[in-house]
XYZ file of C-alpha atoms in Angstrom:
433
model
C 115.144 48.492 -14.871
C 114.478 50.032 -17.887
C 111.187 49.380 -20.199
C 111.151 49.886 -23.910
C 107.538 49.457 -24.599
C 105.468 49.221 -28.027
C 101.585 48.895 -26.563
C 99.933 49.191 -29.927
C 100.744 46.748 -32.365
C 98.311 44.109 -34.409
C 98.179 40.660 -35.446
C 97.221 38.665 -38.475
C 93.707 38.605 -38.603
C 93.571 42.452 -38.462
C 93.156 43.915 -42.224
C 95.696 45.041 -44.328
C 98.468 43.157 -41.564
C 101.102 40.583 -42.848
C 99.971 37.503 -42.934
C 102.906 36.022 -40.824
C 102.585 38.449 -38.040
C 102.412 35.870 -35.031
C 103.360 36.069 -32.447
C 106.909 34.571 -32.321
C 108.100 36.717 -35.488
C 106.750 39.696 -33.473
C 109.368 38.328 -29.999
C 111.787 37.626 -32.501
C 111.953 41.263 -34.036
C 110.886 43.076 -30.912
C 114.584 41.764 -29.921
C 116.279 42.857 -33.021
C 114.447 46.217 -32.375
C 115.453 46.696 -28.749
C 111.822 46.327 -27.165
C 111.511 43.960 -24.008
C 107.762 44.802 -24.010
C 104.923 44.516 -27.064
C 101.196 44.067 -27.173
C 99.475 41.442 -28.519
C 96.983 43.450 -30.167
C 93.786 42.248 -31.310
C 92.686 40.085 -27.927
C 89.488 41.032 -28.631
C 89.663 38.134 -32.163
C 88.328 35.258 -31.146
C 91.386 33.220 -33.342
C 94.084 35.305 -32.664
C 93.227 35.100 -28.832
C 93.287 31.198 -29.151
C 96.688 31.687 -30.394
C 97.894 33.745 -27.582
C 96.392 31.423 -25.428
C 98.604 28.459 -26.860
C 102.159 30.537 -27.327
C 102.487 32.885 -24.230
C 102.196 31.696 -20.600
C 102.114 34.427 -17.935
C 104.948 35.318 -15.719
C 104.007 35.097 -12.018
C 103.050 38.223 -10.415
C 103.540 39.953 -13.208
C 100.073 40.429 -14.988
C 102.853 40.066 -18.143
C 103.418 37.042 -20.424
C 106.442 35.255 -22.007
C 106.593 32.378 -25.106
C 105.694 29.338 -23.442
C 109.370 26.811 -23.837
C 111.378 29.678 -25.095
C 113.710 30.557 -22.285
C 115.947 32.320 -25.521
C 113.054 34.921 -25.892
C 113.268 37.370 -23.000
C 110.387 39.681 -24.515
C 107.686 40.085 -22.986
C 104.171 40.633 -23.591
C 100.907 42.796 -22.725
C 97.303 41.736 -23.294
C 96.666 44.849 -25.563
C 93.740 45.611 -28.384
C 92.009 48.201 -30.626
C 88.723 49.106 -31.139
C 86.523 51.204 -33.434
C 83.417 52.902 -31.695
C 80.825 54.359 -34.181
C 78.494 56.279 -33.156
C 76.179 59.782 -33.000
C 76.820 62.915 -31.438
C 74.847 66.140 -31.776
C 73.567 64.685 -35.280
C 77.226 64.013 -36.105
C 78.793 60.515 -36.642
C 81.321 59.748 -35.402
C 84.735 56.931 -35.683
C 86.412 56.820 -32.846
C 89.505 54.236 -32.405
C 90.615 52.960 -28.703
C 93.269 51.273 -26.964
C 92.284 48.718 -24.833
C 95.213 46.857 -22.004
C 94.256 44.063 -19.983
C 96.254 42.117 -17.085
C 95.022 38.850 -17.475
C 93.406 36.238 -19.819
C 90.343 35.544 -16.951
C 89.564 40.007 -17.780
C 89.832 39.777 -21.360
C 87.375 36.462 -21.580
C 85.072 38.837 -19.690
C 85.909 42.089 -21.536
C 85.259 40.022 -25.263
C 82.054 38.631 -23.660
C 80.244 42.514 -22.804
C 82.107 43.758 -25.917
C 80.632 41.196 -28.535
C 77.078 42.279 -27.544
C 77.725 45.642 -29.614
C 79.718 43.548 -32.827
C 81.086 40.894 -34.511
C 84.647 40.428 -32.792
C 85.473 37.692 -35.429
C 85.200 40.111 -38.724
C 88.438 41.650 -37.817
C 90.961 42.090 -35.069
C 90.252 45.756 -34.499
C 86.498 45.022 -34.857
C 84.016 47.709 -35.373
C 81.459 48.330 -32.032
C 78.145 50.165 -32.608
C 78.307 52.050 -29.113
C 79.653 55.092 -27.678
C 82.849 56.066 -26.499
C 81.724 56.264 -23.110
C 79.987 53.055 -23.331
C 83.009 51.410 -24.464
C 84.749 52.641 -21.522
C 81.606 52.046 -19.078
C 81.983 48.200 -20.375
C 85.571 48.225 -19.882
C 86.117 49.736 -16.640
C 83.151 47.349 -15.234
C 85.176 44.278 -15.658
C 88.334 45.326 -14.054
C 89.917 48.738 -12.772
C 93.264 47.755 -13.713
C 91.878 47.723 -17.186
C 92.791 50.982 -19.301
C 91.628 52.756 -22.325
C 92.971 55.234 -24.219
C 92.235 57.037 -27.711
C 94.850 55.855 -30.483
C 96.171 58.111 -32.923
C 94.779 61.012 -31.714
C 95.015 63.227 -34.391
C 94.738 60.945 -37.273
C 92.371 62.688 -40.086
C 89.668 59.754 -39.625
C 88.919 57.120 -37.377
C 90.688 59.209 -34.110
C 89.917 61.664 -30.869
C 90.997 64.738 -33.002
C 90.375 63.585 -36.380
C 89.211 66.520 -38.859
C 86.378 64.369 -40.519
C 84.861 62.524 -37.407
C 86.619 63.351 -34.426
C 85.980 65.734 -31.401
C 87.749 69.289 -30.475
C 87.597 68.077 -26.943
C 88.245 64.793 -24.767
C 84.895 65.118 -22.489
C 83.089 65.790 -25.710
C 83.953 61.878 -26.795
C 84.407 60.514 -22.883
C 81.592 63.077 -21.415
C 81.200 61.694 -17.545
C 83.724 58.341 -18.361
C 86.710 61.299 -18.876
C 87.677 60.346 -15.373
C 88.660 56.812 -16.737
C 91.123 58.516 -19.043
C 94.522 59.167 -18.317
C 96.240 59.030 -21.505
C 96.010 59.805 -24.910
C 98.194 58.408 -27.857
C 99.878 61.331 -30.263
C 100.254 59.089 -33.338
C 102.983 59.300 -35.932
C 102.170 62.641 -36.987
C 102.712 64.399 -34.030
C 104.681 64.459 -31.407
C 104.793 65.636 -27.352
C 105.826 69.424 -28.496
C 102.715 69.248 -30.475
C 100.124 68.324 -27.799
C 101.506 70.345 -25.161
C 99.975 73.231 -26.994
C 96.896 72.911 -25.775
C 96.592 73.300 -22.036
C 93.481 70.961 -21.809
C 95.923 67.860 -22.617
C 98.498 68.783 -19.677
C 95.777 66.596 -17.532
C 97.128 62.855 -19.521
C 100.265 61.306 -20.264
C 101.379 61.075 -23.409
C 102.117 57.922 -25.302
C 103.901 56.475 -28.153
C 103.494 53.388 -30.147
C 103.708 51.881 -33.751
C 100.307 50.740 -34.168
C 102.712 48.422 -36.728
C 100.532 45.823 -39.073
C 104.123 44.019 -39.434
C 106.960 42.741 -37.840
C 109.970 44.033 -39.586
C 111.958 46.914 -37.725
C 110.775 49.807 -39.743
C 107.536 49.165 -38.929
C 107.579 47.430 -35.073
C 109.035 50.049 -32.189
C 108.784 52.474 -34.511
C 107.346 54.827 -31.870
C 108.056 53.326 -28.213
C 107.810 54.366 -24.758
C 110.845 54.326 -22.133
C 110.098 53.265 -18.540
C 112.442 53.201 -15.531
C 110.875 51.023 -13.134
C 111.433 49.146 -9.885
C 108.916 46.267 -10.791
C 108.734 45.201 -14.370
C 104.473 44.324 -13.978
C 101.931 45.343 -15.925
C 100.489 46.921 -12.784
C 103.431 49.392 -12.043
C 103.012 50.443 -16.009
C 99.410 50.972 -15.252
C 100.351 53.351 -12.174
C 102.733 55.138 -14.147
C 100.440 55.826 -16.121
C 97.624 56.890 -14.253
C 100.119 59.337 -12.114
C 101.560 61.029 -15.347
C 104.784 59.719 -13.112
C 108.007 61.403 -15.311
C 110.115 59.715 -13.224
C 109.566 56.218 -13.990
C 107.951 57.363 -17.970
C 111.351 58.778 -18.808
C 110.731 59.714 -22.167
C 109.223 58.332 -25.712
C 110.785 57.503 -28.660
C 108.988 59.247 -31.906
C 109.403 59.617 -35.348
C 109.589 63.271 -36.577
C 106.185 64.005 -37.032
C 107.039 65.220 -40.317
C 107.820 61.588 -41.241
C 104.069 60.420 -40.613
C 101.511 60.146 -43.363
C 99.208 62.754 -42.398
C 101.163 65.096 -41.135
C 100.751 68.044 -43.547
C 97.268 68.770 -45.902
C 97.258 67.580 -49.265
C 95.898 65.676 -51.790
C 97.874 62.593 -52.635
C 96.737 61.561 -55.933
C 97.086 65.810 -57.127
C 100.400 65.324 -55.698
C 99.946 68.227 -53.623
C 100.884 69.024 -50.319
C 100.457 72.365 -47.790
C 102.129 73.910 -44.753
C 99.048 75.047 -42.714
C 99.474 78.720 -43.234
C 99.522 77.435 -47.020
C 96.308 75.717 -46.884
C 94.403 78.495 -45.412
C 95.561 80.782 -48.114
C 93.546 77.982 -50.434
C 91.111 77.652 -48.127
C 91.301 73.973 -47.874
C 90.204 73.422 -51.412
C 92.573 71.463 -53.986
C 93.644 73.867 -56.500
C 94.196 71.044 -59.010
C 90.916 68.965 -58.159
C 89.185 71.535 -56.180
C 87.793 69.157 -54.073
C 88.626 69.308 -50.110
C 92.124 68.616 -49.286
C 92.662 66.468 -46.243
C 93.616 68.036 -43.422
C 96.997 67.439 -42.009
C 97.435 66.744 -38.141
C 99.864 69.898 -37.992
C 96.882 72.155 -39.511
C 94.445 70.676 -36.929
C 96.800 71.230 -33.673
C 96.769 74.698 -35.285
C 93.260 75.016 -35.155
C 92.891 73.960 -31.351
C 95.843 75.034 -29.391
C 95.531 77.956 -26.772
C 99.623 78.093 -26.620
C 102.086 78.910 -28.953
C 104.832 77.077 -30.739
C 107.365 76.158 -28.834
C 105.211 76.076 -25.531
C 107.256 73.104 -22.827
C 104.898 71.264 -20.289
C 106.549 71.522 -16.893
C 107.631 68.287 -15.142
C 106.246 65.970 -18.864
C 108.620 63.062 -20.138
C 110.955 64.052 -22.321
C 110.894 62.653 -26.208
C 113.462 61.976 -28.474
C 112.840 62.297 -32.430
C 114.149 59.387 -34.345
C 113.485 57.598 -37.577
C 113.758 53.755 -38.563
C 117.224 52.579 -39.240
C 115.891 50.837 -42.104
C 114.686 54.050 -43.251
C 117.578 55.699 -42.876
C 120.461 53.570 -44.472
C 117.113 53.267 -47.538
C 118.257 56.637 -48.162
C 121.942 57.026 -48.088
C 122.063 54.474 -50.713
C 119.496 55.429 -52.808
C 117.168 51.980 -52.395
C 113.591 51.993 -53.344
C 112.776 49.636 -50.470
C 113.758 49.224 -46.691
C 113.248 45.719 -47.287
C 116.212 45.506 -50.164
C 119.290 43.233 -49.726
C 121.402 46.148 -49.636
C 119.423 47.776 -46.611
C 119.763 44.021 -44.826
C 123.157 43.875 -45.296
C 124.348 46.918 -43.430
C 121.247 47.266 -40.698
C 122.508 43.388 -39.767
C 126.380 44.519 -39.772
C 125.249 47.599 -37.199
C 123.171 44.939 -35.286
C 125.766 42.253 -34.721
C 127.853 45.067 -33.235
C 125.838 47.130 -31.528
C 122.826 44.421 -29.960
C 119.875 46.386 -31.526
C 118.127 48.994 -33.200
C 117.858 51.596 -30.434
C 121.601 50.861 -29.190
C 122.554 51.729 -32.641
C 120.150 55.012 -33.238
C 120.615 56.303 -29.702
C 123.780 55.076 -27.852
C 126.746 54.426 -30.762
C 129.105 57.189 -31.088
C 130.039 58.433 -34.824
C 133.281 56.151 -34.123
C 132.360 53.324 -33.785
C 129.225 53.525 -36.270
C 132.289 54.286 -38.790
C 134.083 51.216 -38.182
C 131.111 49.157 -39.309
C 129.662 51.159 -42.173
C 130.435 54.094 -44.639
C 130.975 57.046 -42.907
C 127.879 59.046 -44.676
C 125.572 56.047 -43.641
C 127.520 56.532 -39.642
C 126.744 60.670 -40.246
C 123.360 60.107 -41.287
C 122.635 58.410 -38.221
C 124.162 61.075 -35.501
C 122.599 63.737 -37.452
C 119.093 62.042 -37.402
C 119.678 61.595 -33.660
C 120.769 65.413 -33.218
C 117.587 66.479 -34.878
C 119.956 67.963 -37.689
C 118.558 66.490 -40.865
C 114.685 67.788 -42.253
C 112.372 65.084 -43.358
C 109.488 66.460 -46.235
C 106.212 66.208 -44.599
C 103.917 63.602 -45.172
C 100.611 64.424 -46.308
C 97.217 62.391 -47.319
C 98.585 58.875 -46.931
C 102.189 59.715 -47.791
C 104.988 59.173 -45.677
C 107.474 61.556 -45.282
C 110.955 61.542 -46.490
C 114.456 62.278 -45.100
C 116.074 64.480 -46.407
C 119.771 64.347 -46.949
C 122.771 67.157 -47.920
C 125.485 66.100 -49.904
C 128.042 64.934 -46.969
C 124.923 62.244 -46.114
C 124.988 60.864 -49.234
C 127.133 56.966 -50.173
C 129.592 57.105 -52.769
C 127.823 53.965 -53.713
C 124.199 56.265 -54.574
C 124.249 57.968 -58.181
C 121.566 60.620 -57.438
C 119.424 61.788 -54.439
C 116.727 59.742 -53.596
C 114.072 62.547 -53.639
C 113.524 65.279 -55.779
C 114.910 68.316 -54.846
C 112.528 70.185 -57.132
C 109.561 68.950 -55.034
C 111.532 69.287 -51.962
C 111.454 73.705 -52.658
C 107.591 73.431 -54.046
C 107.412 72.116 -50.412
C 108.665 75.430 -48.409
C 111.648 74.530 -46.673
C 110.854 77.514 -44.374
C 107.494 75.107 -43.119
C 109.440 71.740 -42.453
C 109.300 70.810 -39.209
């Protein structure tokens, strides 16, 4: 059967995360997305695991859990958190976040025990260890083998594997002798598959995709997702697929162009300036409006480590397929500040109510019968983000990126373009990815 996975999500006691991000508004819009698997996130928060405990019951031989009396809600869930390691290396600190998946409550009691010896679990639900990477995958690994780890965001500026301020240019660098542990990394909204395979030290891990969403609503949940064909829907056939980079049963993951993520190129948000890599070298990384360091972009930093060109396709990976959020998407056609407008609601629920969900709608309708429900530059816009035939202006320092539409994409119902085409040329169209 097939798997539409979002492993990385969080809940409300995590900072900066809706405060009505429970766990039933995350089943409800995991449906409305397309996803028949989420994370919990956060298991590792004392309150939020208490919560867990009293709305999802597991499903039998499954190591998976459903909402206890809700035989409506077919979604199902994984015991899933994140973690912040800080520690030294070399005389260098260093932020490290982690993935964390669990099959059962009885691990996770055990896991939250050895974990709370190195912080305060309560302060946050992606709480803040003072250990090592290894360590935290030493502790991990000790209370269960089915447990996994793996680095979030990879390539995010701060707080990742990769990260330009505190990160590594190497895996065993950060996992040193608990590398064997590690089996997959997680690319982050900022890049994508094509990116990683670029450097031939990655072709060891499977590649995965999530939202790392702080709330529900579809822009922001299944965002990123990963697609399994499997023969057992268990959290330990997941787990295998994993571990055996198995392309078979990992069929391919869902991303947003990389371009569309908030780090993606270097800049300096509040200079309102932002640089293709080649471009920031030319500057040598220095603001020429501040002059203070600009933040590295995730594209600049692949740059920097990657023994393989552009281009460069790992034999036998899962495939990927570049989309954006709907929400996002129909935002733009008509010229709406806000995903979250009535206008935006109004259309993404009559696409919806024909088509079942999000991904049916972004991946499966044809251009026909997308017309017959909406405007036909709203039904365009949608095949043409699915054929990869639109650009989105990178994000950079914070920013998210923006699609960017030609004139047939545009409603009758939208005065004006909703971006400036004058920053759109200051931002190379030659460099968009």
């Amino acid at each position: 059967m097939r798997v539409i996975a979002d492993l990385h999500i969080h809940g409300r006691y995590s900072r900066a995360t809706s405060s009505q991000m429970n766990l039933l508004e995350i089943a409800r819009y995991s449906k409305i997305k397309g996803l028949n698997l989420v994370g919990t996130g956060d298991f590792t928060q004392p309150e939020w695991l208490k919560e867990i405990k009293q709305t999802l019951a597991p499903v039998a031989d499954t190591s998976l859990f459903r909402v206890i009396d809700k035989p409506d809600i077919q979604t199902r869930f994984m015991l899933t958190t994140e973690v912040c390691t800080i520690f030294d290396y070399k005389g260098s600190s260093k932020k490290i976040h982690h993935v964390i998946l669990a099959p059962s409550f009885e691990v996770v009691e055990q896991l939250n025990e050895r974990l709370s010896r190195f912080g305060n679990l309560s302060s946050d639900g992606r709480p803040i260890l003072n250990m090592s990477a290894p360590q935290l995958v030493e502790e991990v690994m000790a209370v269960s083998n089915w447990n996994m780890v793996f680095p979030a965001h990879a390539w995010t500026p701060w707080f990742s594997l990769f990260g330009a301020f505190s990160g590594f240019d190497r895996v065993d660098d950060c996992y040193q002798d608990m590398s064997k542990h590690i089996f997959a990394l997680e690319t982050g909204l900022s890049s994508d598959p094509a990116m990683n395979w670029r450097l031939s030290s990655l072709d060891r891990f499977t590649l995965l995709s999530n939202s790392d969403c702080h709330s529900f609503w579809p822009w922001r949940i299944g965002r990123e997702a990963n697609v399994f064909e499997l023969t057992q829907f268990t959290y330990n056939q997941i787990i295998d697929t994993i571990k055996t980079h198995d392309s078979t049963r990992l069929k391919y993951t869902i991303e947003t162009d990389p371009a569309y993520g908030k780090y993606h190129w270097t800049g300096h948000r509040n200079c309102k300036v932002s640089y293709s890599p080649a471009e920031a070298i030319k500057f040598a990384n220095i603001c020429p409006v501040c002059r203070k360091r600009l933040t590295m972009g995730v594209e600049q930093r692949v740059e920097e480590l990657a023994d393989r060109s552009v281009g460069f396709k790992r034999e036998g990976a899962p495939a990927f397929m570049r989309l954006l959020p709907l929400s996002e998407i129909i935002s733009t056609v008509y010229d709406v500040d806000s995903p979250s407008a009535q206008t935006v609601w109004n259309k993404y629920y009559a696409l919806i109510d024909t088509f079942g969900d999000e991904y049916s709608v972004l991946i499966d309708a044809p251009m026909e019968a997308l017309a017959a429900v909406v405007d036909v530059a709203l039904a365009e816009t949608i095949v043409k983000v699915r054929e990869g035939a639109l650009q989105v202006a990178p994000g950079y320092d914070g920013v998210y990126g923006q699609l960017v539409l030609d004139s047939s994409c545009v409603s009758n119902n939208a005065k004006k373009s909703k971006y400036d085409v004058k920053r759109v040329h200051q931002l190379n169209m030659s460099d968009f990815c």
